[in-house]
Every structure is written in C-alpha cells, then in structure tokens.
Short mmCIF file of C-alpha atoms in Angstrom, two decimals:
data_model
loop_
_atom_site.label_atom_id
_atom_site.label_comp_id
_atom_site.label_asym_id
_atom_site.label_seq_id
_atom_site.Cartn_x
_atom_site.Cartn_y
_atom_site.Cartn_z
CA MET A 936 79.64 82.46 71.37
CA SER A 937 83.36 82.00 70.80
CA THR A 938 84.66 80.77 67.46
CA THR A 939 87.36 78.24 66.68
CA LEU A 940 90.78 79.85 66.73
CA ASP A 941 92.07 80.25 63.18
CA VAL A 942 94.80 82.83 62.71
CA THR A 943 94.58 82.46 58.94
CA THR A 944 91.31 84.42 59.00
CA ALA A 945 92.87 87.44 60.72
CA PRO A 946 93.56 90.62 58.71
CA ASP A 947 96.86 90.58 56.86
CA VAL A 948 99.66 92.16 58.87
CA ASP A 949 103.42 92.13 58.81
CA ALA A 950 103.81 89.63 61.66
CA ASP A 951 107.57 90.01 61.71
CA ARG A 952 107.24 93.77 62.16
CA VAL A 953 104.68 93.28 64.94
CA ARG A 954 107.03 90.92 66.77
CA GLU A 955 109.87 93.40 66.32
CA VAL A 956 107.81 96.14 67.98
CA LEU A 957 106.76 93.84 70.81
CA GLU A 958 110.35 92.81 71.44
CA TYR A 959 111.34 96.50 71.51
CA TYR A 960 108.81 97.15 74.29
CA TRP A 961 110.02 94.06 76.12
CA ALA A 962 113.67 95.13 75.86
CA LYS A 963 112.71 98.49 77.37
CA ASP A 964 111.12 96.75 80.41
CA TRP A 965 107.79 98.35 79.56
CA THR A 966 105.67 95.21 80.10
CA ASP A 967 104.30 93.07 82.91
CA GLY A 968 105.66 89.95 81.25
CA LEU A 969 102.84 89.78 78.71
CA PRO A 970 102.78 91.40 75.27
CA VAL A 971 101.52 94.97 75.15
CA VAL A 972 99.72 97.00 72.49
CA PRO A 973 102.03 99.37 70.57
CA VAL A 974 100.95 103.00 70.95
CA THR A 975 101.02 105.75 68.36
CA GLU A 976 100.46 109.45 68.95
CA SER A 977 97.24 109.42 66.94
CA TYR A 978 95.86 106.50 68.96
CA LEU A 979 96.87 108.22 72.18
CA GLU A 980 94.86 111.30 71.21
CA ARG A 981 91.71 109.16 71.13
CA PHE A 982 92.22 108.31 74.80
CA LEU A 983 92.97 111.87 75.88
CA ALA A 984 89.81 113.12 74.14
CA THR A 985 87.60 111.08 76.50
CA VAL A 986 88.46 112.95 79.72
CA PRO A 987 88.12 116.60 80.88
CA HIS A 988 91.79 116.86 81.83
CA ASP A 989 94.90 118.38 80.34
CA SER A 990 97.42 115.75 79.34
CA ALA A 991 99.96 117.27 81.77
CA ASP A 992 97.63 117.11 84.80
CA VAL A 993 99.15 115.02 87.58
CA LEU A 994 96.92 112.21 88.84
CA PHE A 995 99.17 110.55 91.40
CA THR A 996 102.59 111.09 92.98
CA ILE A 997 104.84 108.85 95.05
CA PRO A 998 106.97 111.44 96.86
CA HIS A 999 109.78 109.21 98.08
CA LEU A 1000 110.36 108.02 94.51
CA ASN A 1001 110.09 111.59 93.18
CA ARG A 1002 107.87 110.32 90.38
CA SER A 1003 104.42 111.42 89.22
CA LEU A 1004 101.84 110.00 86.85
CA THR A 1005 100.24 112.46 84.43
CA VAL A 1006 97.10 111.99 82.39
CA ARG A 1007 99.26 111.43 79.31
CA LEU A 1008 101.29 108.72 81.02
CA ALA A 1009 98.11 107.10 82.29
CA ALA A 1010 96.77 107.09 78.73
CA ILE A 1011 99.93 105.54 77.31
CA ASN A 1012 99.80 102.71 79.81
CA ALA A 1013 96.06 102.21 79.31
CA ALA A 1014 96.57 101.88 75.58
CA MET A 1015 99.49 99.50 76.09
CA ALA A 1016 97.34 97.44 78.46
CA GLY A 1017 94.79 96.88 75.69
CA CYS A 1018 92.11 99.30 76.89
CA LEU A 1019 89.74 100.82 74.40
CA PRO A 1020 89.64 104.63 74.49
CA GLU A 1021 86.16 104.55 76.09
CA TYR A 1022 87.64 102.77 79.12
CA PHE A 1023 90.00 105.63 79.85
CA PRO A 1024 87.64 107.70 82.08
CA VAL A 1025 87.49 104.68 84.38
CA VAL A 1026 91.28 104.44 84.43
CA VAL A 1027 91.58 108.14 85.30
CA ALA A 1028 89.01 107.81 88.09
CA ALA A 1029 90.89 104.77 89.36
CA TRP A 1030 94.12 106.74 89.62
CA GLU A 1031 92.26 109.59 91.36
CA ALA A 1032 90.87 107.10 93.89
CA ILE A 1033 94.33 105.58 94.38
CA ALA A 1034 95.68 109.07 95.07
CA GLN A 1035 93.38 109.27 98.11
CA GLU A 1036 94.61 105.91 99.42
CA PRO A 1037 97.65 106.62 101.66
CA HIS A 1038 99.43 103.29 101.36
CA PRO A 1039 100.88 103.47 97.81
CA ALA A 1040 102.41 106.88 98.49
CA ARG A 1041 104.04 105.38 101.60
CA GLY A 1042 105.64 102.56 99.67
CA ILE A 1043 103.23 99.67 100.25
CA TRP A 1044 103.38 98.71 96.55
CA GLN A 1045 107.09 98.03 97.11
CA SER A 1046 106.48 95.92 100.19
CA THR A 1047 107.62 92.36 100.77
CA THR A 1048 103.98 91.69 101.70
CA GLY A 1049 103.13 91.67 98.01
CA THR A 1050 100.11 93.96 97.93
CA ALA A 1051 98.22 94.97 94.80
CA PRO A 1052 95.73 97.65 93.73
CA PHE A 1053 92.15 96.40 93.50
CA LEU A 1054 89.30 98.28 91.82
CA VAL A 1055 85.52 98.04 92.22
CA VAL A 1056 83.35 99.81 89.65
CA ASN A 1057 79.73 100.82 90.21
CA GLY A 1058 77.06 102.59 88.20
CA PRO A 1059 75.92 102.77 84.56
CA ILE A 1060 79.46 102.69 83.18
CA ARG A 1061 79.50 98.94 83.88
CA ASP A 1062 77.09 98.22 81.04
CA GLU A 1063 78.38 100.98 78.81
CA ILE A 1064 81.83 99.40 78.50
CA GLY A 1065 81.03 95.76 79.23
CA LEU A 1066 82.51 95.31 82.71
CA ASN A 1067 81.86 91.86 84.13
CA SER A 1068 79.98 91.72 87.42
CA GLN A 1069 78.68 88.18 87.23
CA GLY A 1070 80.37 84.81 86.69
CA ASN A 1071 84.17 84.48 86.97
CA ILE A 1072 84.62 88.02 88.31
CA PHE A 1073 88.11 87.25 89.62
CA GLY A 1074 89.04 85.39 86.44
CA SER A 1075 89.68 85.99 82.77
CA GLY A 1076 87.47 86.58 79.77
CA PHE A 1077 86.40 90.23 79.87
CA ARG A 1078 88.41 92.89 78.14
CA ALA A 1079 87.27 95.86 80.22
CA ASN A 1080 88.03 94.20 83.58
CA ALA A 1081 91.35 92.77 82.44
CA THR A 1082 92.74 95.83 80.72
CA ILE A 1083 91.56 98.50 83.18
CA GLY A 1084 93.22 96.64 86.04
CA ARG A 1085 96.28 96.02 83.90
CA ALA A 1086 96.53 99.73 83.03
CA ILE A 1087 97.18 100.42 86.72
CA ARG A 1088 99.85 97.72 86.93
CA LEU A 1089 101.65 98.98 83.83
CA GLY A 1090 101.58 102.49 85.30
CA CYS A 1091 103.19 101.12 88.45
CA ILE A 1092 105.94 99.55 86.36
CA ASN A 1093 106.55 102.18 83.72
CA VAL A 1094 106.01 105.38 85.68
CA PHE A 1095 107.06 104.43 89.19
CA GLY A 1096 109.66 101.80 88.35
CA LEU A 1097 107.99 99.04 90.35
CA GLN A 1098 109.52 96.08 88.53
CA PRO A 1099 109.92 92.83 90.49
CA HIS A 1100 113.39 92.24 91.97
CA ARG A 1101 113.96 95.99 91.82
CA LEU A 1102 111.74 98.54 93.56
CA ASP A 1103 108.99 95.92 93.94
CA GLN A 1104 110.29 93.64 96.69
CA ALA A 1105 107.27 91.31 97.02
CA THR A 1106 108.34 88.00 98.55
CA GLN A 1107 105.67 86.01 96.70
CA GLY A 1108 103.22 88.57 95.34
CA THR A 1109 99.69 87.85 94.14
CA PRO A 1110 98.02 87.21 90.77
CA ALA A 1111 96.21 90.51 91.41
CA LYS A 1112 99.47 92.20 90.45
CA TYR A 1113 98.56 91.53 86.82
CA SER A 1114 95.06 92.93 87.01
CA ALA A 1115 92.34 93.27 89.65
CA CYS A 1116 89.17 95.07 88.58
CA ILE A 1117 85.59 93.93 89.16
CA ALA A 1118 82.15 95.48 88.93
CA GLU A 1119 79.28 95.09 91.37
CA ASN A 1120 76.33 92.92 90.31
CA GLU A 1121 73.87 95.64 91.28
CA GLU A 1122 70.99 94.07 89.36
CA GLN A 1123 71.02 90.90 91.49
CA SER A 1124 71.80 92.55 94.80
CA PRO A 1125 69.01 92.88 97.36
CA TRP A 1126 70.73 95.95 98.79
CA ALA A 1127 71.81 99.38 97.60
CA PRO A 1128 75.16 99.29 95.76
CA LEU A 1129 78.53 99.87 97.37
CA HIS A 1130 79.09 103.42 96.14
CA THR A 1131 75.86 104.65 97.75
CA ASP A 1132 77.43 103.78 101.12
CA TYR A 1133 79.86 106.63 100.40
CA GLY A 1134 77.16 109.17 99.61
CA PHE A 1135 76.95 108.81 95.83
CA ASP A 1136 73.70 108.43 93.94
CA ALA A 1137 72.97 105.01 92.48
CA SER A 1138 73.02 106.66 89.03
CA ASP A 1139 76.64 107.83 89.51
CA SER A 1140 79.51 105.83 88.06
CA VAL A 1141 82.24 105.41 90.68
CA VAL A 1142 85.55 103.60 91.14
CA THR A 1143 86.57 102.47 94.62
CA ALA A 1144 90.26 101.63 95.09
CA TYR A 1145 91.75 99.31 97.67
CA VAL A 1146 95.17 97.91 98.49
CA ILE A 1147 94.75 94.18 98.94
CA ARG A 1148 96.83 91.17 99.90
CA SER A 1149 94.63 88.23 98.95
CA VAL A 1150 91.19 86.98 97.99
CA VAL A 1151 89.92 84.06 100.10
CA HIS A 1152 86.97 82.10 98.78
CA ILE A 1153 84.15 80.92 101.03
CA GLU A 1154 82.42 77.66 100.10
CA ALA A 1155 79.05 77.71 101.89
CA ARG A 1156 76.46 75.80 99.91
CA HIS A 1157 75.20 73.92 102.94
CA THR A 1158 73.08 76.46 104.80
CA SER A 1159 70.26 78.96 104.48
CA GLU A 1160 70.76 80.18 108.04
CA PRO A 1161 72.16 83.73 108.02
CA GLU A 1162 73.95 83.28 111.36
CA GLN A 1163 75.82 80.20 110.10
CA LEU A 1164 76.87 81.93 106.90
CA ALA A 1165 77.91 85.09 108.76
CA LEU A 1166 80.02 83.05 111.18
CA ASP A 1167 81.77 81.44 108.20
CA LEU A 1168 82.61 84.90 106.89
CA ALA A 1169 83.75 86.14 110.31
CA ASP A 1170 86.01 83.10 110.75
CA THR A 1171 87.78 83.93 107.50
CA VAL A 1172 88.16 87.60 108.42
CA ARG A 1173 89.70 86.71 111.79
CA ARG A 1174 92.23 84.13 110.61
CA THR A 1175 95.54 84.72 112.33
CA GLY A 1176 97.53 84.71 109.11
CA ALA A 1177 95.73 87.90 108.10
CA LEU A 1178 96.66 89.74 111.30
CA ILE A 1179 99.63 91.91 110.47
CA HIS A 1180 98.71 94.98 112.48
CA GLU A 1181 96.58 95.52 115.55
CA TYR A 1182 93.49 95.43 113.34
CA THR A 1183 92.58 94.23 109.89
CA SER A 1184 89.88 95.11 107.33
CA ALA A 1185 87.97 93.21 104.70
CA LEU A 1186 85.68 93.60 101.71
CA LEU A 1187 82.99 90.91 101.63
CA VAL A 1188 82.17 90.05 98.02
CA LEU A 1189 78.94 88.09 98.33
CA THR A 1190 77.45 85.98 95.60
CA PRO A 1191 73.78 86.83 94.92
CA GLU A 1192 72.75 83.54 96.55
CA HIS A 1193 74.48 84.45 99.79
CA ALA A 1194 73.19 88.01 99.73
CA ASP A 1195 69.67 86.63 99.35
CA VAL A 1196 70.17 84.38 102.41
CA PHE A 1197 70.70 87.49 104.50
CA ALA A 1198 68.09 89.68 102.82
CA THR A 1199 65.39 87.00 102.99
CA ALA A 1200 66.00 86.76 106.72
CA GLY A 1201 65.57 90.52 106.99
CA TRP A 1202 69.25 91.38 107.39
CA SER A 1203 70.54 94.67 106.00
CA LYS A 1204 74.16 95.21 105.02
CA ASP A 1205 74.65 96.98 108.32
CA ASP A 1206 73.18 94.02 110.23
CA LEU A 1207 75.74 91.75 108.58
CA ARG A 1208 78.52 94.26 109.20
CA GLN A 1209 77.66 94.51 112.90
CA PHE A 1210 77.46 90.72 113.26
CA VAL A 1211 80.85 90.12 111.64
CA PHE A 1212 82.39 92.88 113.74
CA ALA A 1213 81.05 91.32 116.93
CA HIS A 1214 82.26 87.82 116.04
CA ALA A 1215 85.61 88.62 114.44
CA THR A 1216 87.62 88.01 117.60
CA ARG A 1217 90.50 85.84 118.81
CA THR A 1218 91.38 84.80 122.31
CA ARG A 1219 94.61 85.99 123.87
CA ASP A 1220 95.73 82.38 124.08
CA GLU A 1221 95.14 81.85 120.36
CA LEU A 1222 97.18 84.92 119.50
CA SER A 1223 99.92 83.87 121.89
CA ALA A 1224 100.08 80.44 120.24
CA VAL A 1225 101.03 82.03 116.92
CA GLY A 1226 103.26 84.73 118.44
CA LYS A 1227 100.90 87.64 117.70
CA ASP A 1228 99.69 88.67 121.13
CA ALA A 1229 101.49 92.05 121.25
CA LEU A 1230 102.66 94.91 119.04
CA SER A 1231 106.05 96.18 117.97
CA ARG A 1232 106.85 99.57 119.50
CA LYS A 1233 108.53 100.60 116.24
CA SER A 1234 106.31 99.27 113.47
CA ARG A 1235 103.14 98.45 115.44
CA TRP A 1236 103.05 95.14 113.63
CA ARG A 1237 101.94 92.12 115.65
CA LEU A 1238 104.59 90.01 117.37
CA SER A 1239 105.08 87.95 120.50
CA SER A 1240 104.76 89.55 123.91
CA GLN A 1241 108.12 87.88 124.65
CA HIS A 1242 109.88 90.00 122.03
CA PRO A 1243 112.06 92.79 123.50
CA ASP A 1244 110.41 95.36 121.20
CA SER A 1245 106.88 94.35 122.24
CA MET A 1246 104.19 96.52 123.75
CA PRO A 1247 100.60 95.57 124.70
CA ASP A 1248 97.94 96.09 122.08
CA THR A 1249 94.78 98.01 122.86
CA ALA A 1250 92.38 95.73 121.01
CA SER A 1251 89.82 93.93 123.13
CA ALA A 1252 86.18 92.96 123.11
CA THR A 1253 84.32 95.27 125.45
CA ASP A 1254 82.52 92.47 127.29
CA ASP A 1255 85.43 90.05 127.69
CA PRO A 1256 89.07 91.17 128.15
CA SER A 1257 90.29 87.70 127.13
CA LEU A 1258 88.93 88.31 123.60
CA VAL A 1259 90.69 90.50 121.07
CA ARG A 1260 88.82 92.26 118.29
CA VAL A 1261 90.54 92.02 114.91
CA LEU A 1262 88.45 94.89 113.48
CA SER A 1263 88.70 98.44 114.76
CA HIS A 1264 85.13 99.41 113.87
CA PRO A 1265 82.15 97.93 111.99
CA THR A 1266 83.10 100.09 108.98
CA SER A 1267 86.26 98.00 108.68
CA ILE A 1268 83.90 95.59 106.91
CA GLN A 1269 82.62 96.67 103.50
CA ILE A 1270 80.00 94.64 101.62
CA MET A 1271 79.15 94.26 97.94
CA VAL A 1272 77.50 91.70 95.67
CA ALA A 1273 79.24 90.19 92.64
CA GLY A 1274 79.40 86.90 90.82
CA ALA A 1275 76.89 84.50 89.36
CA ASP A 1276 73.87 83.11 91.18
CA ASN A 1277 74.75 79.47 90.43
CA ALA A 1278 76.39 78.45 93.73
CA GLY A 1279 77.04 79.50 97.30
CA VAL A 1280 80.58 80.78 96.73
CA SER A 1281 81.61 84.18 98.09
CA ALA A 1282 84.93 85.80 98.91
CA VAL A 1283 86.70 87.81 101.57
CA VAL A 1284 89.10 90.34 100.07
CA GLU A 1285 91.78 91.13 102.64
CA VAL A 1286 92.29 94.88 102.60
CA PHE A 1287 95.49 96.52 103.81
CA THR A 1288 94.68 99.19 106.37
CA LEU A 1289 96.38 101.96 108.27
CA ASN A 1290 97.47 101.34 111.85
CA PRO A 1291 95.80 102.96 113.66
CA PRO A 1292 92.98 103.16 111.10
CA ARG A 1293 91.77 106.52 109.82
CA GLU A 1294 88.16 107.65 110.12
CA ASN A 1295 87.38 106.95 106.46
CA PRO A 1296 89.65 104.17 105.21
CA TYR A 1297 88.16 103.90 101.71
CA SER A 1298 89.09 105.77 98.55
CA TYR A 1299 86.79 106.45 95.63
CA SER A 1300 86.30 108.76 92.66
CA LYS A 1301 83.33 109.61 90.45
CA ILE A 1302 84.00 108.74 86.83
CA GLY A 1303 84.08 111.69 84.48
CA ALA A 1304 84.50 114.32 87.20
CA ARG A 1305 87.50 116.58 86.91
CA SER A 1306 89.74 116.31 89.98
#
C-alpha cells in the first residue's frame, strides 16, 4: 500500500548538490527529458558484476552512424534510467535481441514514422525482479518495467545520438519512446507462453524485442463468441492507417478474459492466428479509396496506382482476387496474454516489419546467456 507523500521523512541529503548534478546531466543532453540517476564507478561495477560479459563487449552497432553500444555503456544507461543492478541481465538480453532485429541498424529509429523499441519478458525472471504482467501493463507504477524500457531509450540517445529534432526525426513519435517493456501473464494464460513458440523451454527467461508504431486497444466486453472477438481483432489489424508496406504484422496482447473466451471454445493460439490471417483483408476498392492500392517501385511503400512510381502489389487472397491480404503469413500474428482479468480489454501492438518479410521476423534472447 502506498504512503502519503512526505519529503520531510526522506534521508537527509544535500538537495542543492543533487539538483546541481541533475542539471549537469541535463546540460550534457544525457536525458530523455526526465531526471536521471547519477552514476558512480562503484555503482557501475555492481551492474557489470551481474552479467557474464566483458565491459568492452559490443552488444549492438548501427553501422551508418558508426556507433556501437558496449556492455559498459549499456550499464551506464541502465543505472541512469533507475534500474537496479539485478535488472541488468534483462537489459543486456534486450540489447542482444535488438541486435537481431534488422530495422534499428537500418535507421528505423530515426524515421519520421516515430517507431520505438518494445520488449516482452517471459520466464522466472518476471517474479525475481518484480516485472508487471497484470493490471496497467502499458502504464506506470512498476520500477522494473519502467526502467528496463527506459534503459534502452537512454542508450538510443546517449550512445547513438538519437535526440529528437536531431538524428531522431519522428514527426509525432509515441509515448513508447520513453519506455515500453511488459511481461507476459503466464499464470493466467490458458496457453503456453510466447517464448515457447520460439523453441525455448517454459523455464527459460527470455526477452523478445520488437519495433513498434502504436498500441491500439480493443474494447470487447460484449461477447463470449470467439468468432466475434477474433473479427474485432482482425478488423484492427487490417485498418488502412496501419498499411505502410505491402504487408503488416501485429502482436495480439490478450487480456486473460479474452484468452479464456478462445480457450473455452477449444481454440489454440494457432487457431486464432489462422482465423485472423484469413480475415485480415481489404478489398481493392477500399485500398483505392485511401490511395493505397499499389506499391512504390523505389520504397515498396503503399501508394495510389495513379502515382507515376507505382507498381502492382502481389498481395491477394487466394480465393478472391478482389481481396488483398494485409498479412504475409499466419506467423505475422504473434499472440501473448497480459493484463488483469477484470475486463474485456485487449490490445493490438502494430509491429514494424520488413518488406518483403523475412522467414523469422522476431528477435529474442535468453537472459543470462553469453552472446
């Protein structure tokens, strides 16, 4: 239970000195706009001692910026973000997963689209460090979630120079640029957890990394019919505003209530995946109405067939050429369970994908394993 805020009960500190240090970090452009935790060498050593890596090991490189993130730099930014040292193995695994994801290295974090890194954590580590997997998963209130996600953002800023109005050219951005880290509610899921879909054991602790654009909430408290609920999800996945490339991808974050609707009806995760894939379509006329019925020859982004740079897309439903699939394959839909069981509220996380998509579009790393 929280206590009434009373700063007079806090340990005595030299508040003026603390503010001086915080202003120094701010003047150096080492923050995300919020205060950071000052870092000393002795405190940094506590972070480095939690991982089987040398401090000089490189975790991630962005070649066109000619900049690399080492374990030491990752630790500095994790400490500044407010992480406890025991969170650091998760941060390292997150960077290792990000290194497998091709978009950041190609500049997507600098894009006008305003993408952000998004982390999903599975396995025993969730309880060990207090990661939230239940109520308010996309909100505030949990140190591990907030600071692990923030450690990645501060690394983007301080190592790769991705400050807004500079190398980060996001037109509007997303709140996920501050922090985006959730854990799966494995205990209330009727299915095997997300990381087992990638071949890990349920007892493994794993971070999965995505590049995302938005999180769209699904209000569906009105039905216990799995087909109705699945159509609601498919309609959100196929919205035309999400169609940048020929295909899109999505992570379905189902509340336990919604997952139980499917499981009670005998649906597996793959049943839901196949259903959404089959129903995530648009007609040619609908795409034409919004000027997205063709592809650019140069960028392969969607545009009007009337544009001089246009070329036909190859996406179509196999049984009806007038329908266009917005997903390249059923695996373009990933499914997990998170949130409280107090209402029928789920989410579709819009995942940025390659065009054309690669065989395995997801990036993950086992926590505590040396890369």
